[in-house]
Coordinates of C-alpha atoms in Angstrom, one line a residue:
X1 CA 18.4 83.2 23.4
X2 CA 21.1 80.8 20.6
X3 CA 18.0 78.3 21.3
X4 CA 16.0 81.4 19.0
X5 CA 19.6 82.7 17.1
X6 CA 21.0 80.2 16.1
X7 CA 18.0 79.1 13.8
X8 CA 17.5 82.9 12.4
X9 CA 21.0 83.5 11.3
X10 CA 22.0 79.7 10.2
X11 CA 18.6 77.9 9.0
X12 CA 16.4 75.6 10.7
X13 CA 12.9 75.1 13.3
X14 CA 12.0 77.9 16.1
X15 CA 9.1 75.4 17.5
X16 CA 6.3 77.1 19.2
X17 CA 7.5 76.8 23.2
X18 CA 10.7 78.2 22.7
X19 CA 9.3 81.6 21.2
X20 CA 7.5 81.1 24.1
X21 CA 10.1 81.2 26.8
X22 CA 11.9 84.2 24.4
X23 CA 9.1 86.0 24.6
X24 CA 8.1 85.8 28.4
X25 CA 11.5 86.3 28.8
X26 CA 12.1 90.1 27.5
X27 CA 12.1 93.2 30.1
X28 CA 10.6 96.8 28.7
X29 CA 13.9 97.6 26.8
X30 CA 15.7 94.0 25.0
X31 CA 19.5 95.1 23.4
X32 CA 20.2 93.8 20.5
X33 CA 24.2 94.2 18.4
X34 CA 26.5 93.7 17.0
X35 CA 30.3 94.5 16.3
X36 CA 32.2 93.1 13.4
X37 CA 35.3 94.6 12.3
X38 CA 38.4 92.3 10.7
X39 CA 41.6 94.0 10.3
X40 CA 44.5 93.6 9.4
X41 CA 47.9 95.4 10.1
X42 CA 51.9 95.4 9.0
X43 CA 54.2 97.5 10.9
X44 CA 57.3 97.8 9.9
X45 CA 60.5 98.9 12.1
X46 CA 63.0 99.3 10.5
X47 CA 61.4 101.6 8.1
X48 CA 61.6 105.2 10.2
X49 CA 60.2 108.3 8.7
X50 CA 61.7 110.4 11.2
X51 CA 65.8 110.3 12.5
X52 CA 64.6 111.6 15.6
X53 CA 62.8 109.3 16.6
X54 CA 62.4 105.3 16.5
X55 CA 58.7 105.1 15.3
X56 CA 58.1 102.9 12.5
X57 CA 55.5 103.0 10.2
X58 CA 51.8 100.7 9.9
X59 CA 49.5 99.9 7.8
X60 CA 46.4 98.0 8.0
X61 CA 43.2 98.1 6.0
X62 CA 39.8 96.1 7.6
X63 CA 35.6 96.9 7.2
X64 CA 33.8 97.7 9.8
X65 CA 30.0 96.2 10.4
X66 CA 27.9 97.7 13.5
X67 CA 24.0 97.2 14.2
X68 CA 21.9 98.6 17.8
X69 CA 18.6 98.3 18.5
X70 CA 16.9 99.0 21.7
X71 CA 13.2 97.4 21.4
X72 CA 10.3 96.8 24.3
X73 CA 10.4 93.9 25.1
X74 CA 6.7 93.8 24.4
X75 CA 7.3 94.9 20.8
X76 CA 10.4 91.9 20.8
X77 CA 6.6 89.2 21.8
X78 CA 4.4 90.2 19.5
X79 CA 7.2 89.4 16.4
X80 CA 7.3 86.2 18.1
X81 CA 4.5 85.0 19.4
X82 CA 1.9 87.9 18.1
X83 CA -0.7 89.4 20.2
X84 CA -2.8 88.0 22.1
X85 CA -1.2 88.0 24.7
X86 CA -0.8 91.3 24.5
X87 CA -4.3 92.1 24.0
X88 CA -5.7 96.0 25.7
X89 CA -2.1 95.9 26.9
X90 CA -0.8 99.3 26.4
X91 CA 3.0 98.8 25.5
X92 CA 4.8 102.2 25.9
X93 CA 7.3 102.5 23.2
X94 CA 9.6 105.1 25.5
X95 CA 13.4 105.2 24.5
X96 CA 13.6 103.0 21.3
X97 CA 16.2 103.3 19.1
X98 CA 18.4 101.7 15.7
X99 CA 21.3 102.1 14.8
X100 CA 23.3 100.7 11.2
X101 CA 26.8 101.5 9.9
X102 CA 28.7 99.9 7.9
X103 CA 32.3 100.8 5.8
X104 CA 35.5 99.3 4.7
X105 CA 38.9 101.2 5.8
X106 CA 42.7 101.6 5.4
X107 CA 45.1 103.1 6.8
X108 CA 48.3 104.5 7.3
X109 CA 50.1 105.8 10.8
X110 CA 53.4 105.3 13.1
X111 CA 54.4 102.6 15.8
X112 CA 56.4 102.8 18.9
X113 CA 58.8 100.0 18.9
X114 CA 59.3 99.8 22.3
X115 CA 55.3 100.2 23.3
X116 CA 54.1 99.0 20.6
X117 CA 52.0 102.0 20.9
X118 CA 50.4 103.4 17.6
X119 CA 48.5 106.4 15.5
X120 CA 47.2 106.0 12.8
X121 CA 44.9 108.2 10.3
X122 CA 42.2 106.1 8.7
X123 CA 40.4 106.6 5.1
X124 CA 36.9 105.0 4.9
X125 CA 34.3 103.9 2.4
X126 CA 30.4 104.5 4.0
X127 CA 28.5 101.5 2.4
X128 CA 25.2 102.5 4.9
X129 CA 23.8 104.5 7.3
X130 CA 20.7 104.7 9.5
X131 CA 19.5 106.0 12.9
X132 CA 16.6 106.8 14.1
X133 CA 14.5 106.6 18.0
X134 CA 11.2 107.4 19.4
X135 CA 11.9 109.9 22.3
X136 CA 7.2 108.9 23.3
X137 CA 4.8 106.7 22.2
X138 CA 2.0 104.2 22.7
X139 CA 1.0 101.4 21.1
X140 CA -2.2 99.2 22.8
X141 CA -4.3 95.9 21.0
X142 CA -8.1 95.5 21.9
X143 CA -9.7 92.6 21.9
X144 CA -12.0 93.8 18.8
X145 CA -9.6 94.3 16.4
X146 CA -8.8 98.0 17.8
X147 CA -5.1 98.9 16.9
X148 CA -4.3 102.4 19.0
X149 CA -0.6 103.9 18.3
X150 CA 1.0 106.9 18.8
X151 CA 4.2 108.2 17.9
X152 CA 7.1 110.9 18.7
X153 CA 10.7 110.3 17.4
X154 CA 12.8 110.6 14.0
X155 CA 14.6 108.2 11.8
X156 CA 17.6 109.3 9.3
X157 CA 19.3 107.0 6.5
X158 CA 21.2 107.6 3.7
X159 CA 21.0 107.0 -0.3
X160 CA 22.6 106.7 -2.7
X161 CA 22.9 105.1 -6.5
X162 CA 26.6 104.6 -5.0
X163 CA 28.7 101.3 -4.3
X164 CA 29.7 103.7 -1.2
X165 CA 26.7 106.2 0.4
X166 CA 29.9 108.1 1.8
X167 CA 33.4 108.9 2.4
X168 CA 35.5 109.8 5.9
X169 CA 38.2 110.2 7.4
X170 CA 39.0 109.1 11.2
X171 CA 41.8 108.6 13.3
X172 CA 42.6 105.0 15.2
X173 CA 45.2 105.9 18.2
X174 CA 46.7 103.0 21.0
X175 CA 48.8 103.9 23.9
X176 CA 50.4 101.3 25.8
X177 CA 51.5 103.7 29.1
X178 CA 53.8 101.9 32.0
X179 CA 52.9 102.5 35.7
X180 CA 54.7 100.4 37.6
X181 CA 58.6 99.9 38.3
X182 CA 61.8 98.6 36.9
X183 CA 60.9 94.7 36.6
X184 CA 57.7 95.5 37.1
X185 CA 56.2 97.3 34.6
X186 CA 52.5 97.8 35.1
X187 CA 51.3 98.5 31.6
X188 CA 47.6 100.1 31.0
X189 CA 46.0 100.7 27.3
X190 CA 43.9 103.9 26.2
X191 CA 43.1 103.5 22.9
X192 CA 40.5 105.3 20.2
X193 CA 39.0 103.4 17.3
X194 CA 37.2 104.8 14.4
X195 CA 37.3 109.0 15.9
X196 CA 36.6 111.0 12.9
X197 CA 33.3 111.7 10.5
X198 CA 31.8 110.3 7.4
X199 CA 30.7 112.7 4.7
X200 CA 27.3 112.0 2.4
X201 CA 27.5 111.6 -1.2
X202 CA 23.8 113.2 -0.9
X203 CA 22.1 114.7 2.4
X204 CA 20.5 112.5 4.6
X205 CA 16.7 111.2 4.3
X206 CA 14.9 112.6 7.6
X207 CA 11.3 111.6 8.7
X208 CA 9.8 112.7 11.9
X209 CA 6.9 112.2 13.0
X210 CA 4.4 113.2 16.2
X211 CA 1.0 112.2 15.6
X212 CA -1.8 109.3 16.8
X213 CA -3.7 106.7 15.0
X214 CA -7.0 104.8 15.1
X215 CA -6.4 101.3 12.9
X216 CA -9.7 98.8 12.4
X217 CA -8.9 97.0 9.1
X218 CA -8.7 97.3 5.7
X219 CA -12.1 97.9 3.7
X220 CA -12.2 96.1 0.5
X221 CA -11.9 98.9 -1.5
X222 CA -7.9 100.2 0.2
X223 CA -6.7 96.8 -0.3
X224 CA -7.7 97.5 -4.3
X225 CA -5.4 100.7 -4.1
X226 CA -3.1 99.4 -1.8
X227 CA -0.1 99.7 -4.3
X228 CA -0.7 102.6 -5.6
X229 CA -0.5 103.7 -1.4
X230 CA 3.3 102.1 -1.5
X231 CA 4.6 103.1 -5.0
X232 CA 3.7 106.6 -4.0
X233 CA 5.5 105.5 -0.2
X234 CA 6.6 109.6 0.5
X235 CA 2.6 110.3 0.1
X236 CA 2.0 107.5 1.7
X237 CA 3.9 108.8 5.7
X238 CA 2.7 112.0 4.6
X239 CA -0.6 111.8 5.3
X240 CA 0.4 109.4 7.7
X241 CA 1.7 112.7 9.6
X242 CA 5.1 111.4 8.3
X243 CA 7.5 114.9 7.8
X244 CA 10.2 114.2 5.3
X245 CA 13.5 116.1 5.7
X246 CA 16.9 116.5 4.2
X247 CA 19.3 116.4 7.4
X248 CA 23.2 117.6 7.2
X249 CA 25.9 115.4 5.4
X250 CA 27.8 115.1 8.3
X251 CA 28.0 111.9 10.3
X252 CA 29.9 111.0 13.7
X253 CA 31.9 107.5 12.9
X254 CA 30.7 104.7 15.2
X255 CA 33.5 105.7 17.8
X256 CA 35.0 102.9 21.1
X257 CA 36.7 103.9 23.4
X258 CA 39.2 101.7 25.7
X259 CA 40.7 101.6 28.8
X260 CA 42.5 98.9 31.0
X261 CA 45.6 96.8 32.4
X262 CA 47.4 94.6 29.7
X263 CA 49.5 91.5 31.3
X264 CA 53.1 92.1 30.6
X265 CA 54.6 88.7 28.4
X266 CA 58.6 90.0 29.4
X267 CA 57.3 89.1 33.5
X268 CA 57.3 85.2 34.2
X269 CA 55.0 85.4 36.5
X270 CA 52.8 82.7 36.3
X271 CA 49.9 84.8 36.8
X272 CA 49.1 87.9 36.1
X273 CA 45.4 89.9 36.2
X274 CA 43.9 92.1 34.1
X275 CA 40.6 94.6 34.2
X276 CA 39.2 97.3 32.4
X277 CA 36.2 99.0 30.6
X278 CA 35.3 99.7 26.8
X279 CA 32.9 101.3 25.7
X280 CA 30.3 101.2 22.5
X281 CA 29.6 104.8 21.5
X282 CA 25.6 103.4 19.8
X283 CA 22.3 104.3 21.7
X284 CA 21.4 100.6 22.1
X285 CA 24.7 99.6 23.5
X286 CA 26.4 99.9 27.7
X287 CA 29.7 100.0 28.8
X288 CA 30.8 96.6 29.2
X289 CA 33.8 95.7 31.9
X290 CA 35.1 92.8 32.5
X291 CA 38.3 91.4 34.4
X292 CA 40.1 88.3 35.0
X293 CA 43.3 86.3 35.0
X294 CA 45.8 84.4 32.9
X295 CA 48.0 81.7 34.0
X296 CA 51.6 81.0 32.2
X297 CA 51.5 77.4 31.1
X298 CA 55.0 77.2 29.8
X299 CA 57.3 79.4 27.8
X300 CA 54.7 79.5 24.7
X301 CA 50.9 78.2 26.2
X302 CA 48.9 81.1 28.0
X303 CA 45.5 80.5 29.4
X304 CA 42.9 82.7 30.9
X305 CA 39.4 83.5 31.5
X306 CA 37.2 85.8 33.9
X307 CA 33.6 87.5 34.2
X308 CA 32.3 90.6 31.8
X309 CA 29.3 92.6 32.0
X310 CA 27.3 94.9 29.7
X311 CA 28.4 96.1 25.8
X312 CA 25.5 94.4 23.7
X313 CA 24.5 91.6 26.4
X314 CA 24.5 91.4 31.1
X315 CA 26.9 89.2 32.5
X316 CA 29.0 86.5 31.2
X317 CA 32.1 84.2 31.7
X318 CA 35.1 84.3 28.6
X319 CA 38.3 82.5 28.3
X320 CA 40.8 82.6 25.1
X321 CA 43.7 80.6 24.8
X322 CA 47.0 81.6 23.1
X323 CA 50.7 80.4 22.7
X324 CA 53.8 82.4 21.9
X325 CA 56.8 81.4 19.7
X326 CA 59.7 82.9 18.0
X327 CA 57.9 84.4 14.8
X328 CA 54.1 83.7 15.8
X329 CA 51.9 84.7 18.2
X330 CA 48.3 82.8 17.8
X331 CA 45.3 83.3 20.5
X332 CA 41.1 82.7 20.0
X333 CA 39.3 84.9 22.4
X334 CA 35.2 84.0 23.3
X335 CA 33.4 86.5 25.8
X336 CA 30.3 84.1 26.2
X337 CA 31.2 81.1 26.9
X338 CA 27.7 79.8 26.9
X339 CA 27.1 81.6 23.9
X340 CA 29.0 78.7 22.1
X341 CA 25.8 76.1 23.2
X342 CA 22.4 76.8 23.0
X343 CA 21.6 77.1 26.3
X344 CA 23.5 80.3 25.7
X345 CA 22.9 84.1 24.9
X346 CA 24.4 85.5 21.5
X347 CA 27.9 84.8 20.0
X348 CA 31.4 86.9 20.8
X349 CA 34.9 86.2 20.0
X350 CA 38.0 87.1 18.6
X351 CA 40.8 85.5 17.0
X352 CA 44.3 86.9 16.2
X353 CA 47.3 86.4 14.4
X354 CA 50.7 87.3 14.4
X355 CA 54.1 87.1 12.1
X356 CA 57.6 88.3 13.0
X357 CA 59.4 89.1 9.5
X358 CA 62.3 90.4 10.4
X359 CA 63.9 88.5 13.8

């Protein structure tokens, strides 16, 4: 709920009633996630590296920051309101997962002036990488204060004292295919972003665990020596049954795949329809399905809307406004209209601006 997320992100007070309502609405597994990828690209259609082809060149620079998690609804509730409502309940930990990735990217490639299809080769500077999950597990708080916890899973992360923890290479490819007749061209887009691999500076620190614990409080002596336990964190984790190894240095980029019907701006029809699917290749995301319609208000104004389901959320409404002029195109798209208010769940928006220099 944005009544919980907005104060958390932008500052503010979350009252007890809101926390209890949000906690009560969590399912068996709650999904949390975000995907941010600002980019600047420049297409030079007059620069043709191959005389036999009409292809131009394209440069792009940007970043990618994405994170996703699948968390037990009971664990989310405990984080919000404490463990009292969950006393003497067995909390299943099967299917918990977390994934974080961030990188800068620069790319160079070819673009078709007619269809705007393109293929880009990117170089990445990886800033952070983390991935983990539980194959099985159980947690239970007893009214006497005891805690039983069992876990079977693994967790990996990249560590480096350098600004970048690794480097990578990958492809962005976007193909716009015409499946219609002359004068009624119908275009579908198939695209892949961040299809590639990264090489970490150091092997991944990998922790695996398959253990059970019973906890009934600290003794005074244990509290006195707690700082020693924290100073030797690896040794403490080993005592608890965590095994540390060094994993592979090769990791996969958080790829994104899209296929969908496009709006054809060369047609003067007042109404056109669009639909498609986008897949975020992450543990906690599900395929995002969307469908909508666009109204051509006049020569320069476009207004559209529709529905989408999936990604990091459930059913949501979307709306966009776009202006198209001789040299400039600009648009803003909200994929969660109710998310603009406190009554919504999550925030999602795209902003795009294009400028044509040579026409």
